[in-house]
PDB file of C-alpha atoms and ligand atoms in Angstrom:
ATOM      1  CA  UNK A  83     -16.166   0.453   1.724  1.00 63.00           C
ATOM      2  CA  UNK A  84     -17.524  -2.573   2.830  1.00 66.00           C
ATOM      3  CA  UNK A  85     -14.487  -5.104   4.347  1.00 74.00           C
ATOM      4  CA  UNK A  86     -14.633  -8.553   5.551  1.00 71.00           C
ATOM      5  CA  UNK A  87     -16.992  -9.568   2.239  1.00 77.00           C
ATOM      6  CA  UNK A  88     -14.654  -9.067  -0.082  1.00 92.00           C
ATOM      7  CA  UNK A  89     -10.879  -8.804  -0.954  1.00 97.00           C
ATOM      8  CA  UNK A  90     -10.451  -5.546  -2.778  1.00 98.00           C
ATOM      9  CA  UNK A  91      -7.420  -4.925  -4.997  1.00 98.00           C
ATOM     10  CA  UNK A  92      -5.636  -1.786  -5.066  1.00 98.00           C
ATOM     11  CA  UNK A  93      -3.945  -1.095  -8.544  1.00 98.00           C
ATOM     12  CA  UNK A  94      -0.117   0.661  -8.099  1.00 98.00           C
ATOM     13  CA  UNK A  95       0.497   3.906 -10.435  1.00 97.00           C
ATOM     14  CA  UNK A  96       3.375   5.507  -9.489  1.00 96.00           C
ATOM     15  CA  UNK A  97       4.303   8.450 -11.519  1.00 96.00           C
ATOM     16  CA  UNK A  98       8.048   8.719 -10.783  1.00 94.00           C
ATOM     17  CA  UNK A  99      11.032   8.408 -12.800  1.00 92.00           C
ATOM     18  CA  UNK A 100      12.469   5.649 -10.066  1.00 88.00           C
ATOM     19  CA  UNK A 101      10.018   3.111  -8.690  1.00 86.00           C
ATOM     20  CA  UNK A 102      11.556  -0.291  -7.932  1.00 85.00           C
ATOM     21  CA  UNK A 103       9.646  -1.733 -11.076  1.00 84.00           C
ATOM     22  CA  UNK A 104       7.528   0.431 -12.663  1.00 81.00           C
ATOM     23  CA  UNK A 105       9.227   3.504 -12.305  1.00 80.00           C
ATOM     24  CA  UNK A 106       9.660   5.653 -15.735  1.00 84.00           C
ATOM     25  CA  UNK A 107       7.128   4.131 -17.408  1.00 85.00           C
ATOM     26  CA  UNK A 108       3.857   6.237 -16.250  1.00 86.00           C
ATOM     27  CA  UNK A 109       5.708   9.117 -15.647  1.00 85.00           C
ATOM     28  CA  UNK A 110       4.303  11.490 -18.590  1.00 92.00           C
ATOM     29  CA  UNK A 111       0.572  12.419 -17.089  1.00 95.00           C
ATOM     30  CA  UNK A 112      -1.081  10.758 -20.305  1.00 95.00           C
ATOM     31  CA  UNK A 113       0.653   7.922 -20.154  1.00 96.00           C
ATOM     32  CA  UNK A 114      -0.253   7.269 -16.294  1.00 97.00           C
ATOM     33  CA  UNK A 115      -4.129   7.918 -16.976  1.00 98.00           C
ATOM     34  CA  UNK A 116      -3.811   5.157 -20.229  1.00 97.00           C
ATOM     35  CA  UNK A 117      -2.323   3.302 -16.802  1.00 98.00           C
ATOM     36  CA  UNK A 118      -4.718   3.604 -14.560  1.00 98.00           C
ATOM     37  CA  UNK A 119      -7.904   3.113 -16.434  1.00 98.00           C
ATOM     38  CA  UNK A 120      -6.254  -0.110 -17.398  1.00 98.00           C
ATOM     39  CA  UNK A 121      -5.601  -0.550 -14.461  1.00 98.00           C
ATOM     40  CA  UNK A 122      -9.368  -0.246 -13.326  1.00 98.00           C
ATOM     41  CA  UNK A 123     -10.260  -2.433 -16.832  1.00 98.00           C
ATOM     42  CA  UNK A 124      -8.530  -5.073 -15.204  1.00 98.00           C
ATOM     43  CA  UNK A 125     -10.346  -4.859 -12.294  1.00 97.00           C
ATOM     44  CA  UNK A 126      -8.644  -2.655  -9.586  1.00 98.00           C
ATOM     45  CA  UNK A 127     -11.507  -1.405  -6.919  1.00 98.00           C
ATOM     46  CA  UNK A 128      -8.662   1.728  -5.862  1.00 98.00           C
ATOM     47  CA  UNK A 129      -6.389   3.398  -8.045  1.00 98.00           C
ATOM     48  CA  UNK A 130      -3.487   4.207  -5.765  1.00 98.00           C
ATOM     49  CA  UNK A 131      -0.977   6.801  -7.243  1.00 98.00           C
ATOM     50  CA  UNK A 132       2.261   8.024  -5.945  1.00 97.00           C
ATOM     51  CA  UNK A 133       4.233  10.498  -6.843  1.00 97.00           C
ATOM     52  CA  UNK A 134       7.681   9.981  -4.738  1.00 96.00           C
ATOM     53  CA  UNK A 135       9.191   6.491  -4.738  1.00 93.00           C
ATOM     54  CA  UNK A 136       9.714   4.935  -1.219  1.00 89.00           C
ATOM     55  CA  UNK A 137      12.237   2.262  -2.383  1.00 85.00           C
ATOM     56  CA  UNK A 138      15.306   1.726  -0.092  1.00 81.00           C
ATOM     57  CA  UNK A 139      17.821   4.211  -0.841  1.00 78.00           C
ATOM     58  CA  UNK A 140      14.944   6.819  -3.005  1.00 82.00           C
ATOM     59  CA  UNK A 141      15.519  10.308  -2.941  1.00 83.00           C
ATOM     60  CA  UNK A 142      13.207  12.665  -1.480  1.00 89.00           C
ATOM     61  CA  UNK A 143      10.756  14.394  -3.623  1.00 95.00           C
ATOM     62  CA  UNK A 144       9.861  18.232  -3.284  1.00 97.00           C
ATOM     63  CA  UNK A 145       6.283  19.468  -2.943  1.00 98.00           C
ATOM     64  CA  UNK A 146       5.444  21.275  -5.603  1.00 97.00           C
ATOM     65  CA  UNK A 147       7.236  18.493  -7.568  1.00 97.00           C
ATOM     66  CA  UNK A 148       4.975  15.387  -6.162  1.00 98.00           C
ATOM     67  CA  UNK A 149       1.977  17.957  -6.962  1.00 98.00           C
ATOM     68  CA  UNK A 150       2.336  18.596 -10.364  1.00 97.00           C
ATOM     69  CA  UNK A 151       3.344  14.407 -11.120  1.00 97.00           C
ATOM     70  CA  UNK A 152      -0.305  13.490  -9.194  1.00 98.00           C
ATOM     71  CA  UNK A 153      -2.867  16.026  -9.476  1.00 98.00           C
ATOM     72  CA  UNK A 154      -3.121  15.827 -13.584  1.00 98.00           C
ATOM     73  CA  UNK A 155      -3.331  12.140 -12.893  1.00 98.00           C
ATOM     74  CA  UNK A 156      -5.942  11.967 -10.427  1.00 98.00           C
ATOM     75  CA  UNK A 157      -7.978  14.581 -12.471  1.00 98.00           C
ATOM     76  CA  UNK A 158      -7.256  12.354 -15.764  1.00 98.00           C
ATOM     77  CA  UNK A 159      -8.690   9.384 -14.339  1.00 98.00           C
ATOM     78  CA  UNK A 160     -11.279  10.857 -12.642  1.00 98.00           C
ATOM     79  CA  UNK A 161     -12.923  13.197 -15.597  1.00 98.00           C
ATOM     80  CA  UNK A 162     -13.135   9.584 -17.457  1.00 97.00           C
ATOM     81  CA  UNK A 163     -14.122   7.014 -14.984  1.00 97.00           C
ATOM     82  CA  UNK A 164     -15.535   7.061 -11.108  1.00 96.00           C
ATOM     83  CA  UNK A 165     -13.053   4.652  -9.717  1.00 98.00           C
ATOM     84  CA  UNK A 166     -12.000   5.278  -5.620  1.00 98.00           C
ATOM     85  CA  UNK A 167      -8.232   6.956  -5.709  1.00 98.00           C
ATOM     86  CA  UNK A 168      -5.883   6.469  -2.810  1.00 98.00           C
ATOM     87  CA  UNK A 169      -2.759   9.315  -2.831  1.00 98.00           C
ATOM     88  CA  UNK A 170       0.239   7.522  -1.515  1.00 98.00           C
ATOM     89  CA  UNK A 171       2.330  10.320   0.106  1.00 98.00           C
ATOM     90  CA  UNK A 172       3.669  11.585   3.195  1.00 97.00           C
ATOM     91  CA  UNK A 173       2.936  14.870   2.961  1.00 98.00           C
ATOM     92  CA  UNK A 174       0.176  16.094   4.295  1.00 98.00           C
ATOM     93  CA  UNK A 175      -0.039  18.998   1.409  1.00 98.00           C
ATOM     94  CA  UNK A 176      -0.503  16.018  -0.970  1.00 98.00           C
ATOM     95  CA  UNK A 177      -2.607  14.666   1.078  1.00 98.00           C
ATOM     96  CA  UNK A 178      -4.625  17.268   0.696  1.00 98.00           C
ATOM     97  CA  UNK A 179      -4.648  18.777  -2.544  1.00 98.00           C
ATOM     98  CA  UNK A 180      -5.108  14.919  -4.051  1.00 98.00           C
ATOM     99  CA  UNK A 181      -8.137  14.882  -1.953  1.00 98.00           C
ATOM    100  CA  UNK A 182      -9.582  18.284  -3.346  1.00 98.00           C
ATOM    101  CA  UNK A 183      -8.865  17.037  -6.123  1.00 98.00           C
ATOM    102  CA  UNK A 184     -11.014  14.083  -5.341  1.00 98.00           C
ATOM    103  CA  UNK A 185      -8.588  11.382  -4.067  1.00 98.00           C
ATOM    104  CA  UNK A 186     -10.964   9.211  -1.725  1.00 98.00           C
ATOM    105  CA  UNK A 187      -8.201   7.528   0.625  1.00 98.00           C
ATOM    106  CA  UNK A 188      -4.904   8.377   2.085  1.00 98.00           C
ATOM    107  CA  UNK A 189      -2.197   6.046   1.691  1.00 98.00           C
ATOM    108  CA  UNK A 190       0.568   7.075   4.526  1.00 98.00           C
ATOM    109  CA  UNK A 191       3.542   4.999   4.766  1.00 97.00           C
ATOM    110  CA  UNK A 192       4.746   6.770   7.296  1.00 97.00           C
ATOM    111  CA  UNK A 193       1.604   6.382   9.740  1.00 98.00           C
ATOM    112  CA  UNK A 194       1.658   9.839  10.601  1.00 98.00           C
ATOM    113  CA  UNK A 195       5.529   9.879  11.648  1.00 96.00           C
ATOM    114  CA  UNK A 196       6.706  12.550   8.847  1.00 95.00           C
ATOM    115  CA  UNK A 197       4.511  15.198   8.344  1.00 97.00           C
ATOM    116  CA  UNK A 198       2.698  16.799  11.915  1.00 96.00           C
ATOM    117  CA  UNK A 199       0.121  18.006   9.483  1.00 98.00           C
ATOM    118  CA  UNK A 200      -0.847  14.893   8.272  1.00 98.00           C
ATOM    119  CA  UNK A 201      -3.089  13.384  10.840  1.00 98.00           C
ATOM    120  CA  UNK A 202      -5.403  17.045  11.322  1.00 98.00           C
ATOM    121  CA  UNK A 203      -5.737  16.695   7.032  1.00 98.00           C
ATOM    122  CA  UNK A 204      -6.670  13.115   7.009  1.00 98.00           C
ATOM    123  CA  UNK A 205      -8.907  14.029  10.115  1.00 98.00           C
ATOM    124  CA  UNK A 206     -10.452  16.941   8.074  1.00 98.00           C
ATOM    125  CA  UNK A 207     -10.913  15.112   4.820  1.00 98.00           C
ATOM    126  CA  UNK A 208     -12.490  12.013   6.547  1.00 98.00           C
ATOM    127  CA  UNK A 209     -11.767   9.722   3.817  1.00 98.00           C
ATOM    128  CA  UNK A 210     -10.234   6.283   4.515  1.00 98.00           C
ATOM    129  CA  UNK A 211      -6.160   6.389   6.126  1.00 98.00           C
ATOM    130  CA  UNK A 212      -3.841   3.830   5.352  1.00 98.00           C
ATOM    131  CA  UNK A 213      -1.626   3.626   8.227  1.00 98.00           C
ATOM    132  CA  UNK A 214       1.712   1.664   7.524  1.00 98.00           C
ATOM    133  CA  UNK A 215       4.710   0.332   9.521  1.00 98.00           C
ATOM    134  CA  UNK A 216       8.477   1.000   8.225  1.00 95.00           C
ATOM    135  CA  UNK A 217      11.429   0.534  10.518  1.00 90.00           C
ATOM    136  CA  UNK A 218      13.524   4.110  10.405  1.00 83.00           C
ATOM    137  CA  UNK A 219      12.496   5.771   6.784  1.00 82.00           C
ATOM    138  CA  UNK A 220      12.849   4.471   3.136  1.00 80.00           C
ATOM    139  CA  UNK A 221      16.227   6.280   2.607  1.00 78.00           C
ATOM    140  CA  UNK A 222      17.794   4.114   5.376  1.00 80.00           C
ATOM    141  CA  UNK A 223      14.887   1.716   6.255  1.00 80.00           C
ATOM    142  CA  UNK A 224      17.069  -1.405   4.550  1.00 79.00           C
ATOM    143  CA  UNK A 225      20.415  -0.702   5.753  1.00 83.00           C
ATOM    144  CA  UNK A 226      22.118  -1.665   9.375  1.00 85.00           C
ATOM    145  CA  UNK A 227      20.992  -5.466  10.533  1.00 88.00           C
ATOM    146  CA  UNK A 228      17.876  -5.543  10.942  1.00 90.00           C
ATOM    147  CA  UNK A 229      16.632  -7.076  14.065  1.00 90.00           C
ATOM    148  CA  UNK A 230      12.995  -7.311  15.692  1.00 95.00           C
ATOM    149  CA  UNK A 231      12.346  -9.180  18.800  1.00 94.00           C
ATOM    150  CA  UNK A 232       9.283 -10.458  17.501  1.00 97.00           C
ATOM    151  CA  UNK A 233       8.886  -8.717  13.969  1.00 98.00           C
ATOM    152  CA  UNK A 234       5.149  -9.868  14.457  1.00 98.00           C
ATOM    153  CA  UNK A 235       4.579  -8.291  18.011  1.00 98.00           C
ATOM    154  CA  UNK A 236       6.742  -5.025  17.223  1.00 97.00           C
ATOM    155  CA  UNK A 237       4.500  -3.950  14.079  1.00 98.00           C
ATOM    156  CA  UNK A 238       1.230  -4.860  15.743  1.00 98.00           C
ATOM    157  CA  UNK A 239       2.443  -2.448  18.587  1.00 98.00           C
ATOM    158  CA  UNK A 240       3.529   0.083  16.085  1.00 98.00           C
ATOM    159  CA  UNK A 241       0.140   0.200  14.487  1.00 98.00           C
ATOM    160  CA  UNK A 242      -1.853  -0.002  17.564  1.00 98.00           C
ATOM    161  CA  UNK A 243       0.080   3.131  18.827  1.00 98.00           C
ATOM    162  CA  UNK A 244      -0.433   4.912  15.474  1.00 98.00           C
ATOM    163  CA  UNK A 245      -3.930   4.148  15.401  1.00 98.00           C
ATOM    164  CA  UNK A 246      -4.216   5.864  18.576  1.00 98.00           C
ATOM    165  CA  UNK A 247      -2.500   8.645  17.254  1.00 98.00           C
ATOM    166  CA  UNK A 248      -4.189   9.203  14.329  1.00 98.00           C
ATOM    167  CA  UNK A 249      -7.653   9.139  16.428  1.00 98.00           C
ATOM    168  CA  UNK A 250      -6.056  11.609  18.428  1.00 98.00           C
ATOM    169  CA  UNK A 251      -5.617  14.022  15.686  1.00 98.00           C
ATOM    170  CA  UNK A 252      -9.636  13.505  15.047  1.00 98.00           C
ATOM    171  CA  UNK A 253      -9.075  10.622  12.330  1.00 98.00           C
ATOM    172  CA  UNK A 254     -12.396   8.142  12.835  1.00 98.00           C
ATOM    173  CA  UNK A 255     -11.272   4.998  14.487  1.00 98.00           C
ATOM    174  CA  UNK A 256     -13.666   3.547  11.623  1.00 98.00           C
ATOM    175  CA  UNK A 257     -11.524   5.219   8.871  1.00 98.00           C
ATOM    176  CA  UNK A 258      -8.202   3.587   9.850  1.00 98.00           C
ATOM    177  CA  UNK A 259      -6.578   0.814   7.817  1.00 98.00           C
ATOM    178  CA  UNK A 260      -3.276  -1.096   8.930  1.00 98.00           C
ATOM    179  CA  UNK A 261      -0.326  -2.315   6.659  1.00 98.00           C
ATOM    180  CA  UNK A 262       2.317  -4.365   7.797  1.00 98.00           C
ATOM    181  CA  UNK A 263       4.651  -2.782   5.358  1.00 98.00           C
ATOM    182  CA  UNK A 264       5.823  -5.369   3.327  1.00 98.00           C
ATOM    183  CA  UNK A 265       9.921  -4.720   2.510  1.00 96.00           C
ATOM    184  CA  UNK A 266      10.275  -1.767   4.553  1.00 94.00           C
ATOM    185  CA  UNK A 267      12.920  -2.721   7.259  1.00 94.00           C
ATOM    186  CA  UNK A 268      12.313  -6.236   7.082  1.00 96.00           C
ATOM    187  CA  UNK A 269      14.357  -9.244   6.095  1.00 96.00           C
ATOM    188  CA  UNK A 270      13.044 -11.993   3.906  1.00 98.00           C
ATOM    189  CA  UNK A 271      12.095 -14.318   6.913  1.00 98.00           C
ATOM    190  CA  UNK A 272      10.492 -11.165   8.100  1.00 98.00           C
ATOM    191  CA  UNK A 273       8.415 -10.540   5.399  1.00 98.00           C
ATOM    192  CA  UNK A 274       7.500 -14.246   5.055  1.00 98.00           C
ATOM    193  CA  UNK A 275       6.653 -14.112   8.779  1.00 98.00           C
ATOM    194  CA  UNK A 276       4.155 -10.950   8.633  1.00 98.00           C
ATOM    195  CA  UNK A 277       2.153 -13.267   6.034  1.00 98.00           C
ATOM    196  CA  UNK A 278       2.116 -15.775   7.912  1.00 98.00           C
ATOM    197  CA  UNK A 279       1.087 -14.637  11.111  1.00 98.00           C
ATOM    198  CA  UNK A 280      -1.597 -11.581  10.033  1.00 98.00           C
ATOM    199  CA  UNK A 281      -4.111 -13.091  11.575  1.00 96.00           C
ATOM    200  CA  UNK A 282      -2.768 -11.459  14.891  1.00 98.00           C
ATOM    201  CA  UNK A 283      -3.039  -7.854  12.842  1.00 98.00           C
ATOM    202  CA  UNK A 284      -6.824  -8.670  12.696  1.00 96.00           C
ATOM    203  CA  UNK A 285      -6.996  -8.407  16.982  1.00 96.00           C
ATOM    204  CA  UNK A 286      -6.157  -4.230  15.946  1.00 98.00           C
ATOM    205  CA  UNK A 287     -10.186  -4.573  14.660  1.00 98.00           C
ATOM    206  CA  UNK A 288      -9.031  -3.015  11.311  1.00 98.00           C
ATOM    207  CA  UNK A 289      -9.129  -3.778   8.054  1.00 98.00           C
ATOM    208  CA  UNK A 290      -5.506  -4.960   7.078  1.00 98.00           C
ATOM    209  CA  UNK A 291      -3.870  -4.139   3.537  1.00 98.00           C
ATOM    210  CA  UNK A 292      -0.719  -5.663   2.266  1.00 98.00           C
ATOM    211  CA  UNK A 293       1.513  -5.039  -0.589  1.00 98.00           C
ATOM    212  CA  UNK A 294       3.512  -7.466  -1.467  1.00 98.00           C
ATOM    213  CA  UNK A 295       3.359  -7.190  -5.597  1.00 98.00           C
ATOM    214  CA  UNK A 296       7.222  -7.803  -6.909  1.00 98.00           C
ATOM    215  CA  UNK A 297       9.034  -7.271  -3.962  1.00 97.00           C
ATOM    216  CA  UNK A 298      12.497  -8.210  -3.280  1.00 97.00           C
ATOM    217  CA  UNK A 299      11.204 -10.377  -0.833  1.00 98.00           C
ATOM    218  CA  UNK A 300       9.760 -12.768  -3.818  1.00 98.00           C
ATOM    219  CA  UNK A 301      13.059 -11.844  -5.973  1.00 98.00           C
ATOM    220  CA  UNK A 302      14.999 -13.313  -3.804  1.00 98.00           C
ATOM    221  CA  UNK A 303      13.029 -16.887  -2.877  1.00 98.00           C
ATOM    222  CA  UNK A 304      12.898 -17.045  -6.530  1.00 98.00           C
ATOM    223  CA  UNK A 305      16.188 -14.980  -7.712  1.00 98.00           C
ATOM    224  CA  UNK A 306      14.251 -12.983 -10.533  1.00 98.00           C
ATOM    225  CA  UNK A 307      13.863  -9.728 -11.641  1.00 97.00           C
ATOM    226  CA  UNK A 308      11.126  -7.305 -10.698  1.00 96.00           C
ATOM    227  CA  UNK A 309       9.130  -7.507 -14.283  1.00 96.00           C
ATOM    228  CA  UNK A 310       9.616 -11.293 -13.847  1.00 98.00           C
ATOM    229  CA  UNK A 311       7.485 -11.444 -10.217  1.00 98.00           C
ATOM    230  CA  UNK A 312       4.090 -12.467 -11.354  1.00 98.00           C
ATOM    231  CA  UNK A 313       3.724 -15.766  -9.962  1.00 98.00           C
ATOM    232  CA  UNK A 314       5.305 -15.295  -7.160  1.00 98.00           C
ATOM    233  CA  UNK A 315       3.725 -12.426  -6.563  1.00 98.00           C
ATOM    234  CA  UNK A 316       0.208 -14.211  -7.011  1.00 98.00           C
ATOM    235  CA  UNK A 317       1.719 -16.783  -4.416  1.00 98.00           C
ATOM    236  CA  UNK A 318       2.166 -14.098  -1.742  1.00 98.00           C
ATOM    237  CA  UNK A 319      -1.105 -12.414  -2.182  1.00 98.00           C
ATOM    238  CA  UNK A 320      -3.087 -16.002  -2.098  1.00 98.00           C
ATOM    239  CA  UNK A 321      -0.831 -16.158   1.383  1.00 98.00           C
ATOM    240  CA  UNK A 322      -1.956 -13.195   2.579  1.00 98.00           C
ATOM    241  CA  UNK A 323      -5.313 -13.257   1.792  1.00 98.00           C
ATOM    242  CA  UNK A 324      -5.586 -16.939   3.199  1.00 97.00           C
ATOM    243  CA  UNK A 325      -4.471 -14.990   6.381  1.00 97.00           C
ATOM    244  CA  UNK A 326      -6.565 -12.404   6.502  1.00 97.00           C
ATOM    245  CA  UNK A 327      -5.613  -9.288   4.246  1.00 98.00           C
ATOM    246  CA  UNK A 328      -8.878  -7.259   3.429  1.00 98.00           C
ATOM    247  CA  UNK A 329      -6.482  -5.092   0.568  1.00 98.00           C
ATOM    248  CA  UNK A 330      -3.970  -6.179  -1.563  1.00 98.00           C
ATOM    249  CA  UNK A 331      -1.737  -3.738  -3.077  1.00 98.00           C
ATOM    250  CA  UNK A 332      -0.720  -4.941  -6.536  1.00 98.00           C
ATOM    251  CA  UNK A 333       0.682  -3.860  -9.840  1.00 98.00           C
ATOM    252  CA  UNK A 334      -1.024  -6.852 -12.193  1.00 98.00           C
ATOM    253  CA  UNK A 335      -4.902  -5.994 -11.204  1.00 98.00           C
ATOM    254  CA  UNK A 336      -6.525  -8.735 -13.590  1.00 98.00           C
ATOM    255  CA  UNK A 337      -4.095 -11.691 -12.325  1.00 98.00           C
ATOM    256  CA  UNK A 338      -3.984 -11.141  -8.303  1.00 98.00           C
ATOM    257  CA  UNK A 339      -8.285 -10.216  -8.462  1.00 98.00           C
ATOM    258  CA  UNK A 340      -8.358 -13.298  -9.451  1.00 98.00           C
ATOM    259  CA  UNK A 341      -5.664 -14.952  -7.350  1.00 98.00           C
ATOM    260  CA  UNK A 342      -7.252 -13.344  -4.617  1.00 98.00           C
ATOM    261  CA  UNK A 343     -10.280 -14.322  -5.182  1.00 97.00           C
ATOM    262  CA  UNK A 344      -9.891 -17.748  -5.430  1.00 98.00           C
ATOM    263  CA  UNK A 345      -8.049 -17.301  -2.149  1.00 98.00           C
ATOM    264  CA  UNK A 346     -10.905 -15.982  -0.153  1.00 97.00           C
ATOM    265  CA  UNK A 347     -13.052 -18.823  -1.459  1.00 96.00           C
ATOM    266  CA  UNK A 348     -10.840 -20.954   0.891  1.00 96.00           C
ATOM    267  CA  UNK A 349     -10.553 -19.262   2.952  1.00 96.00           C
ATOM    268  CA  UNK A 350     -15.030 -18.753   3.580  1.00 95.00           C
ATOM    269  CA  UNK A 351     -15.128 -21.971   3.601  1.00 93.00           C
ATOM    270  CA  UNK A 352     -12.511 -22.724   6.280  1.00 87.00           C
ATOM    271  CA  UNK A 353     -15.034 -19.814   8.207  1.00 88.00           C
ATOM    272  CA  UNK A 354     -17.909 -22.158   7.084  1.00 85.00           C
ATOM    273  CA  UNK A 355     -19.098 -19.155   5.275  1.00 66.00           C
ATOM    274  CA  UNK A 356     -19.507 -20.854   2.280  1.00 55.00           C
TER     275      UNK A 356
HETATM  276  N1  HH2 B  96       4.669  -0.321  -0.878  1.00 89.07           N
HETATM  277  C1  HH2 B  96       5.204   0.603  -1.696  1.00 89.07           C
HETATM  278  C2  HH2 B  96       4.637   1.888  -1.765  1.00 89.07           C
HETATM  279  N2  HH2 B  96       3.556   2.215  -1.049  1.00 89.07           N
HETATM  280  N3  HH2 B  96       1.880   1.602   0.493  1.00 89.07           N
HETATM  281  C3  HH2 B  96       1.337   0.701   1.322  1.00 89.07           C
HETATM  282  N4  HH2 B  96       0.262   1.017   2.045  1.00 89.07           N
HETATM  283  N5  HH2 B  96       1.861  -0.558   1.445  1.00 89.07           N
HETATM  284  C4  HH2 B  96       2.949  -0.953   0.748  1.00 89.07           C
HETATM  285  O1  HH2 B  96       3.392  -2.126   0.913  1.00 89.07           O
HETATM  286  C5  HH2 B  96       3.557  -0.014  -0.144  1.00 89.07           C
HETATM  287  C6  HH2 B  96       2.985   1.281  -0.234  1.00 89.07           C
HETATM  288  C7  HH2 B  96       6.401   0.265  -2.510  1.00 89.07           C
HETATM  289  O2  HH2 B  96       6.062  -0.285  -3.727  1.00 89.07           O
HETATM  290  P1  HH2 B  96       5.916   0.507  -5.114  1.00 89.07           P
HETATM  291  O3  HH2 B  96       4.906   1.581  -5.033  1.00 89.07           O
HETATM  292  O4  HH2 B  96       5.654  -0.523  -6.135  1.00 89.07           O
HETATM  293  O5  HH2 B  96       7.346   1.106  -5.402  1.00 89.07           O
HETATM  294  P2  HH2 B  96       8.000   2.540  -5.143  1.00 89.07           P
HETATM  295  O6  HH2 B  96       7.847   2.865  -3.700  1.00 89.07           O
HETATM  296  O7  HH2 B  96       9.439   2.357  -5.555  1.00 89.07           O
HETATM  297  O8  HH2 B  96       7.288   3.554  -5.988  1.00 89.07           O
END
């Protein structure tokens, strides 16, 4: 994948019963393939599924259990259209059986912390590795105050450290993406602060993704509902992009391509790319 020429857009399929705001809907396997070739219709360059919400307070999923919600899913897809698919798990089985199955990324929002297995699978696989920061984990990741020193400083540091790790485990420095983790641990000026300053992400010399699509983040600033996010959410990737982000992370593929898109043309031209 080429970054730095493009913006690409990663379209959100989780198969669970309890995402924050699409969660139930994709959860039979047929229903979540109908998903995510829309999804790719609409003009998502990487499926990304999930199997095992991470929204504050989510319970944890078993194994076997996040297997047999994903694999059917990532087979579905793939036996009908060659689109890239990112797993989004923290378990390195996962991980691994999604890639067999030919998943071509690894979305890990714990960067590594969870599973010890993780980083000698991604390193074995050598597909792409999403490496993400979260204060704590997604069970208590919202609760306490939350304080950084400097929110932008701390996850830079986290990342940088992870990155090492991961290249320690054999993971190819040129595989390794960064996400500031949009929502996880973070306050609203927190979030809104990340966006604003991930330019200073860019020094890691990765590609950075963000996910900011209906967060509570934009629920709040705009006191909506989840389903009712769209704008703002188009708002917050046109931020993000603006600042940098190489990947967005979105549920509404068609609207925030073209969001982002528009985005990056201002963001050339500020480079005097043209
Ligand atoms: N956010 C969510 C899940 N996975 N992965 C990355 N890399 N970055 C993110 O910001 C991110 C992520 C949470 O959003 P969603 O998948 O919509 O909800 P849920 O975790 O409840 O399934």
């Amino acid at each position: 994948m080429a970054f730095g020429e493009r913006v690409w857009v990663m379209g959100i399929l989780n198969v669970t019963p309890d995402s924050f705001s699409d969660g139930g809907k994709n959860f039979e396997a047929r229903a979540a393939i109908g998903a995510g070739l829309r999804l790719a219709a609409a003009g998502a360059d990487i499926i990304d599924i999930g199997g095992e919400s991470t929204r504050p307070g989510a319970e944890p999923v078993p194994q076997q259990e996040e297997l047999r919600r994903v694999l059917p899913v990532i087979e579905g897809i793939l036996r009908r259209r060659r689109i890239p698919i990112s797993i989004d798990t923290m378990k390195a089985g996962v991980a691994e059986a999604a890639v067999a199955a030919g998943a071509a990324m690894i979305n890990d929002v714990s960067a590594l912390r969870f599973d010890p297995r993780m980083g000698e699978v991604a390193a074995r696989s050598g597909v792409p590795l999403v490496l993400m920061h979260m204060r704590g984990e997604p069970r208590t990741m919202q609760q306490g105050e939350i304080v950084y020193r400097d929110v932008v400083a701390e996850v830079a540091e986290f990342l940088a450290g992870a990155i090492e790790r991961a290249v320690s485990c054999g993971v190819s420095r040129e595989n390794i993406i960064v996400d500031p983790g949009i929502g996880f641990g973070k306050t609203v000026e927190h979030n809104l602060e990340l966006i604003d300053r991930l330019g200073e992400l860019r020094a890691l010399g990765r590609p950075v993704l963000v996910g900011p699509s209906r967060k509570s983040f934009i629920g709040k600033i705009l006191d909506l509902l989840p389903g009712e996010r769209l704008w703002g959410t188009a708002a917050a990737v046109a931020a993000a992009v603006l600042r940098g982000a190489d990947i967005v992370r979105v549920h509404d593929a068609r609207e925030m391509s073209e969001a982002a898109r528009v985005a990056l043309a201002v963001r050339r031209r500020r480079a005097g790319q043209k």
